[in-house]
Amino acid sequence: MSFDYSIIIPAYNEEAFLGPTLDSAKAAMSVSELRGEVIVVDNASTDRTAAIAEERGARVVFEPHRQISRARNTGGRSASGRFLFFLDADTTLSPELLGKALLLLESGKYYGGGAKVRFDLDDQPWSVRAFTNFWNALARRRSWGAGCFLFSLREAFEAIGGFREDIYAAEEIFFCIALKKWGRKRNLRFELIEAPPVLTSSRKIQKGRHLSLLGNYFLLGLCPFLLRFRRVCRPWYGDDA
């Protein structure tokens, strides 16, 4: 069965967050006339992640190697949609955001895009606000999309080989850089959707984790080779890195 678009959700032990994410995706998809599918990539979970996905009608594929980029690629290669959406398992997808992204891709003028990021935390410390503003400004300037919500043409994903599997973090940055080169040759553009922003879990920034994330992104300029080691990328993988 073929689809117009595929929503790919990499997930490792996400039983606490995956249900609401899938519910939001289903609600967003219901207002579009295009046919879509949801693929959850079970990245060697030890909890009910796969069961929750199946209970909510998602197609589950398995990726045994614990690596975010590999999980994204496994989902992308399993997808049948001509448009690909990569959504984190703790992120809310609104009908307005999905609708705007689909219109961009359908126009034939864009190779992909992302969205301005907002965390689901009402009372944000100044450091979190500064981090969020910094990222959103940098993303717009560089034509980057946050990994929690990123979309592209399937043709572009296949042409650049998907996400780099020799690194354990910041794979969405390298993905966007490669997409930009591909799109420029075809006179296609990237769009960072300003409104509505994508709403993602505040767990990404709890206990100063946003500062660790920022530090890891600086490795891109200082020593990107370090991103090849999962232990260096602990903010993305937790204590089992």
mmCIF file of C-alpha atoms in Angstrom:
data_model
loop_
_atom_site.group_PDB
_atom_site.id
_atom_site.type_symbol
_atom_site.label_atom_id
_atom_site.label_comp_id
_atom_site.label_asym_id
_atom_site.label_seq_id
_atom_site.Cartn_x
_atom_site.Cartn_y
_atom_site.Cartn_z
ATOM 1 C CA MET A 1 0.000 0.000 0.000
ATOM 2 C CA SER A 2 1.370 3.414 -0.945
ATOM 3 C CA PHE A 3 0.927 6.629 1.009
ATOM 4 C CA ASP A 4 1.348 10.312 0.313
ATOM 5 C CA TYR A 5 3.441 10.815 3.433
ATOM 6 C CA SER A 6 5.010 8.861 6.261
ATOM 7 C CA ILE A 7 5.550 9.973 9.856
ATOM 8 C CA ILE A 8 8.583 8.226 11.352
ATOM 9 C CA ILE A 9 9.043 8.108 15.119
ATOM 10 C CA PRO A 10 12.265 6.613 16.532
ATOM 11 C CA ALA A 11 11.656 5.316 20.051
ATOM 12 C CA TYR A 12 13.697 3.755 22.816
ATOM 13 C CA ASN A 13 11.808 3.000 26.056
ATOM 14 C CA GLU A 14 9.213 5.692 25.353
ATOM 15 C CA GLU A 15 6.158 4.113 26.988
ATOM 16 C CA ALA A 16 5.593 7.233 29.107
ATOM 17 C CA PHE A 17 5.505 9.645 26.126
ATOM 18 C CA LEU A 18 4.680 7.689 22.984
ATOM 19 C CA GLY A 19 0.915 7.372 23.504
ATOM 20 C CA PRO A 20 0.163 11.122 23.523
ATOM 21 C CA THR A 21 2.535 11.658 20.598
ATOM 22 C CA LEU A 22 0.732 9.048 18.514
ATOM 23 C CA ASP A 23 -2.646 10.465 19.509
ATOM 24 C CA SER A 24 -1.572 13.930 18.357
ATOM 25 C CA ALA A 25 -0.274 12.536 15.067
ATOM 26 C CA LYS A 26 -3.533 10.678 14.445
ATOM 27 C CA ALA A 27 -5.571 13.816 15.141
ATOM 28 C CA ALA A 28 -3.354 15.894 12.849
ATOM 29 C CA MET A 29 -3.592 13.358 10.045
ATOM 30 C CA SER A 30 -7.380 13.197 10.266
ATOM 31 C CA VAL A 31 -7.802 16.719 8.890
ATOM 32 C CA SER A 32 -5.704 16.118 5.769
ATOM 33 C CA GLU A 33 -7.055 14.695 2.534
ATOM 34 C CA LEU A 34 -3.691 13.091 1.852
ATOM 35 C CA ARG A 35 -3.101 9.518 2.939
ATOM 36 C CA GLY A 36 -0.457 9.038 5.599
ATOM 37 C CA GLU A 37 1.094 6.297 7.680
ATOM 38 C CA VAL A 38 2.842 6.252 11.038
ATOM 39 C CA ILE A 39 5.952 4.143 11.570
ATOM 40 C CA VAL A 40 7.417 3.660 15.040
ATOM 41 C CA VAL A 41 11.004 2.433 15.015
ATOM 42 C CA ASP A 42 11.516 0.344 18.137
ATOM 43 C CA ASN A 43 15.189 0.953 18.881
ATOM 44 C CA ALA A 44 15.719 -2.118 21.114
ATOM 45 C CA SER A 45 13.274 -1.007 23.801
ATOM 46 C CA THR A 46 12.849 -3.055 26.969
ATOM 47 C CA ASP A 47 9.462 -1.604 27.939
ATOM 48 C CA ARG A 48 6.005 -1.479 26.255
ATOM 49 C CA THR A 49 7.023 0.962 23.517
ATOM 50 C CA ALA A 50 6.262 -1.450 20.659
ATOM 51 C CA ALA A 51 3.008 -2.631 22.236
ATOM 52 C CA ILE A 52 1.740 0.923 22.706
ATOM 53 C CA ALA A 53 2.562 1.724 19.079
ATOM 54 C CA GLU A 54 0.685 -1.326 17.818
ATOM 55 C CA GLU A 55 -2.303 -0.624 20.060
ATOM 56 C CA ARG A 56 -2.645 2.801 18.462
ATOM 57 C CA GLY A 57 -2.404 1.485 14.908
ATOM 58 C CA ALA A 58 1.175 2.418 14.061
ATOM 59 C CA ARG A 59 3.386 0.134 12.033
ATOM 60 C CA VAL A 60 6.330 -1.026 14.102
ATOM 61 C CA VAL A 61 9.749 -1.790 12.668
ATOM 62 C CA PHE A 62 12.730 -2.907 14.729
ATOM 63 C CA GLU A 63 16.234 -1.484 14.782
ATOM 64 C CA PRO A 64 18.521 -3.411 17.170
ATOM 65 C CA HIS A 65 21.468 -0.987 17.180
ATOM 66 C CA ARG A 66 21.009 1.827 19.709
ATOM 67 C CA GLN A 67 21.668 4.848 17.549
ATOM 68 C CA ILE A 68 19.299 7.685 16.728
ATOM 69 C CA SER A 69 20.446 8.165 13.147
ATOM 70 C CA ARG A 70 20.188 4.471 12.381
ATOM 71 C CA ALA A 71 16.682 4.349 13.837
ATOM 72 C CA ARG A 72 15.649 7.300 11.679
ATOM 73 C CA ASN A 73 17.107 5.646 8.586
ATOM 74 C CA THR A 74 15.432 2.323 9.302
ATOM 75 C CA GLY A 75 12.107 4.129 9.452
ATOM 76 C CA GLY A 76 12.800 6.172 6.342
ATOM 77 C CA ARG A 77 13.772 3.125 4.307
ATOM 78 C CA SER A 78 10.673 1.279 5.509
ATOM 79 C CA ALA A 79 8.361 4.140 4.564
ATOM 80 C CA SER A 80 6.304 4.273 1.388
ATOM 81 C CA GLY A 81 5.294 7.939 1.472
ATOM 82 C CA ARG A 82 6.677 10.433 -1.033
ATOM 83 C CA PHE A 83 7.046 12.912 1.847
ATOM 84 C CA LEU A 84 8.886 11.932 5.024
ATOM 85 C CA PHE A 85 8.345 13.411 8.487
ATOM 86 C CA PHE A 86 10.652 12.656 11.401
ATOM 87 C CA LEU A 87 9.001 13.190 14.776
ATOM 88 C CA ASP A 88 10.393 12.561 18.251
ATOM 89 C CA ALA A 89 8.440 10.247 20.543
ATOM 90 C CA ASP A 90 7.877 13.030 23.098
ATOM 91 C CA THR A 91 6.652 15.677 20.667
ATOM 92 C CA THR A 92 3.164 16.949 19.841
ATOM 93 C CA LEU A 93 2.179 17.285 16.183
ATOM 94 C CA SER A 94 -0.610 19.782 15.560
ATOM 95 C CA PRO A 95 -2.972 19.704 12.545
ATOM 96 C CA GLU A 96 -1.854 23.226 11.602
ATOM 97 C CA LEU A 97 1.833 22.324 11.569
ATOM 98 C CA LEU A 98 1.356 19.130 9.579
ATOM 99 C CA GLY A 99 -0.929 20.936 7.154
ATOM 100 C CA LYS A 100 1.553 23.739 6.499
ATOM 101 C CA ALA A 101 4.413 21.290 5.962
ATOM 102 C CA LEU A 102 2.376 19.216 3.513
ATOM 103 C CA LEU A 103 1.418 22.324 1.527
ATOM 104 C CA LEU A 104 5.080 23.301 1.252
ATOM 105 C CA LEU A 105 6.110 19.884 -0.035
ATOM 106 C CA GLU A 106 3.146 19.658 -2.409
ATOM 107 C CA SER A 107 4.008 23.036 -3.940
ATOM 108 C CA GLY A 108 7.091 21.576 -5.606
ATOM 109 C CA LYS A 109 9.195 24.519 -4.410
ATOM 110 C CA TYR A 110 10.680 23.014 -1.242
ATOM 111 C CA TYR A 111 12.901 20.044 -0.479
ATOM 112 C CA GLY A 112 12.094 20.080 3.210
ATOM 113 C CA GLY A 113 11.895 22.041 6.402
ATOM 114 C CA GLY A 114 11.369 22.138 10.125
ATOM 115 C CA ALA A 115 9.635 24.287 12.711
ATOM 116 C CA LYS A 116 10.389 26.731 15.461
ATOM 117 C CA VAL A 117 10.767 24.804 18.724
ATOM 118 C CA ARG A 118 8.850 25.420 21.940
ATOM 119 C CA PHE A 119 9.169 23.378 25.137
ATOM 120 C CA ASP A 120 6.104 22.307 27.134
ATOM 121 C CA LEU A 121 7.262 24.191 30.214
ATOM 122 C CA ASP A 122 5.323 27.248 31.355
ATOM 123 C CA ASP A 123 7.848 28.658 33.807
ATOM 124 C CA GLN A 124 11.139 28.572 31.933
ATOM 125 C CA PRO A 125 14.393 29.786 33.499
ATOM 126 C CA TRP A 126 16.315 32.433 31.593
ATOM 127 C CA SER A 127 18.934 29.911 30.461
ATOM 128 C CA VAL A 128 16.276 27.773 28.794
ATOM 129 C CA ARG A 129 14.733 30.773 27.054
ATOM 130 C CA ALA A 130 18.170 31.862 25.867
ATOM 131 C CA PHE A 131 18.968 28.367 24.608
ATOM 132 C CA THR A 132 15.652 28.104 22.754
ATOM 133 C CA ASN A 133 15.990 31.537 21.164
ATOM 134 C CA PHE A 134 19.560 30.787 20.165
ATOM 135 C CA TRP A 135 18.604 27.523 18.501
ATOM 136 C CA ASN A 136 15.594 28.960 16.664
ATOM 137 C CA ALA A 137 17.635 31.884 15.321
ATOM 138 C CA LEU A 138 20.482 29.610 14.247
ATOM 139 C CA ALA A 139 18.090 27.146 12.612
ATOM 140 C CA ARG A 140 16.495 29.872 10.530
ATOM 141 C CA ARG A 141 19.825 31.327 9.462
ATOM 142 C CA ARG A 142 21.397 27.979 8.571
ATOM 143 C CA SER A 143 18.290 26.236 7.161
ATOM 144 C CA TRP A 144 18.409 23.615 9.897
ATOM 145 C CA GLY A 145 15.558 21.698 11.470
ATOM 146 C CA ALA A 146 15.450 20.279 14.991
ATOM 147 C CA GLY A 147 15.353 16.501 15.187
ATOM 148 C CA CYS A 148 12.035 16.596 17.053
ATOM 149 C CA PHE A 149 10.296 17.699 13.817
ATOM 150 C CA LEU A 150 11.938 17.530 10.432
ATOM 151 C CA PHE A 151 10.502 16.834 6.978
ATOM 152 C CA SER A 152 11.822 16.239 3.482
ATOM 153 C CA LEU A 153 11.048 14.806 0.095
ATOM 154 C CA ARG A 154 11.586 11.074 0.010
ATOM 155 C CA GLU A 155 13.600 11.576 -3.169
ATOM 156 C CA ALA A 156 15.977 13.868 -1.301
ATOM 157 C CA PHE A 157 16.309 11.482 1.654
ATOM 158 C CA GLU A 158 17.276 8.643 -0.661
ATOM 159 C CA ALA A 159 19.624 10.759 -2.770
ATOM 160 C CA ILE A 160 21.765 11.858 0.194
ATOM 161 C CA GLY A 161 21.676 8.456 1.887
ATOM 162 C CA GLY A 162 19.590 9.511 4.861
ATOM 163 C CA PHE A 163 21.178 10.404 8.200
ATOM 164 C CA ARG A 164 24.854 9.785 8.857
ATOM 165 C CA GLU A 165 25.387 6.561 10.777
ATOM 166 C CA ASP A 166 28.982 7.247 11.790
ATOM 167 C CA ILE A 167 27.914 9.749 14.464
ATOM 168 C CA TYR A 168 25.733 9.489 17.563
ATOM 169 C CA ALA A 169 24.358 13.015 17.820
ATOM 170 C CA ALA A 170 23.658 16.137 15.763
ATOM 171 C CA GLU A 171 22.751 13.880 12.845
ATOM 172 C CA GLU A 172 19.893 16.211 11.923
ATOM 173 C CA ILE A 173 22.394 19.027 11.340
ATOM 174 C CA PHE A 174 24.452 17.018 8.864
ATOM 175 C CA PHE A 175 21.205 15.796 7.296
ATOM 176 C CA CYS A 176 20.058 19.376 6.741
ATOM 177 C CA ILE A 177 23.445 20.405 5.326
ATOM 178 C CA ALA A 178 23.328 17.559 2.816
ATOM 179 C CA LEU A 179 19.694 18.330 1.953
ATOM 180 C CA LYS A 180 20.570 21.960 1.315
ATOM 181 C CA LYS A 181 23.267 21.007 -1.193
ATOM 182 C CA TRP A 182 20.845 18.659 -2.935
ATOM 183 C CA GLY A 183 18.066 21.238 -3.004
ATOM 184 C CA ARG A 184 20.243 24.100 -4.205
ATOM 185 C CA LYS A 185 21.113 22.185 -7.375
ATOM 186 C CA ARG A 186 17.401 21.833 -8.103
ATOM 187 C CA ASN A 187 16.413 25.373 -7.125
ATOM 188 C CA LEU A 188 14.406 24.094 -4.157
ATOM 189 C CA ARG A 189 14.143 25.763 -0.772
ATOM 190 C CA PHE A 190 14.012 24.955 2.948
ATOM 191 C CA GLU A 191 11.338 26.460 5.183
ATOM 192 C CA LEU A 192 11.425 26.833 8.954
ATOM 193 C CA ILE A 193 7.778 27.170 9.977
ATOM 194 C CA GLU A 194 7.416 29.943 12.567
ATOM 195 C CA ALA A 195 3.827 29.325 13.611
ATOM 196 C CA PRO A 196 2.640 27.135 15.012
ATOM 197 C CA PRO A 197 5.882 26.010 16.663
ATOM 198 C CA VAL A 198 6.458 22.353 17.368
ATOM 199 C CA LEU A 199 5.819 21.504 21.019
ATOM 200 C CA THR A 200 8.310 19.087 22.512
ATOM 201 C CA SER A 201 8.946 17.664 25.963
ATOM 202 C CA SER A 202 10.734 19.734 28.573
ATOM 203 C CA ARG A 203 12.667 16.638 29.647
ATOM 204 C CA LYS A 204 15.175 17.635 26.970
ATOM 205 C CA ILE A 205 16.130 20.625 29.093
ATOM 206 C CA GLN A 206 15.668 19.352 32.643
ATOM 207 C CA LYS A 207 18.556 19.495 35.121
ATOM 208 C CA GLY A 208 20.611 21.713 32.855
ATOM 209 C CA ARG A 209 20.570 19.207 30.019
ATOM 210 C CA HIS A 210 20.095 21.988 27.487
ATOM 211 C CA LEU A 211 23.573 23.249 28.385
ATOM 212 C CA SER A 212 24.988 19.790 27.692
ATOM 213 C CA LEU A 213 23.143 19.727 24.372
ATOM 214 C CA LEU A 214 24.557 23.125 23.456
ATOM 215 C CA GLY A 215 28.041 21.959 24.372
ATOM 216 C CA ASN A 216 27.724 18.928 22.133
ATOM 217 C CA TYR A 217 26.610 21.053 19.197
ATOM 218 C CA PHE A 218 29.746 23.155 19.601
ATOM 219 C CA LEU A 219 31.660 19.957 18.882
ATOM 220 C CA LEU A 220 30.510 20.397 15.294
ATOM 221 C CA GLY A 221 32.890 23.301 14.944
ATOM 222 C CA LEU A 222 35.619 22.271 17.348
ATOM 223 C CA CYS A 223 36.019 18.539 16.868
ATOM 224 C CA PRO A 224 33.156 16.781 15.052
ATOM 225 C CA PHE A 225 35.114 13.520 15.237
ATOM 226 C CA LEU A 226 34.034 13.231 18.891
ATOM 227 C CA LEU A 227 30.429 12.788 17.766
ATOM 228 C CA ARG A 228 31.427 9.317 16.615
ATOM 229 C CA PHE A 229 31.496 8.170 20.260
ATOM 230 C CA ARG A 230 28.214 7.497 22.018
ATOM 231 C CA ARG A 231 29.709 8.178 25.442
ATOM 232 C CA VAL A 232 30.495 11.742 24.404
ATOM 233 C CA CYS A 233 26.849 12.096 23.356
ATOM 234 C CA ARG A 234 25.454 11.065 26.746
ATOM 235 C CA PRO A 235 22.728 13.793 26.783
ATOM 236 C CA TRP A 236 21.027 11.890 23.948
ATOM 237 C CA TYR A 237 21.496 8.369 25.270
ATOM 238 C CA GLY A 238 21.412 8.598 29.058
ATOM 239 C CA ASP A 239 23.375 6.458 31.470
ATOM 240 C CA ASP A 240 23.636 3.502 29.089
ATOM 241 C CA ALA A 241 25.753 5.489 26.624
#
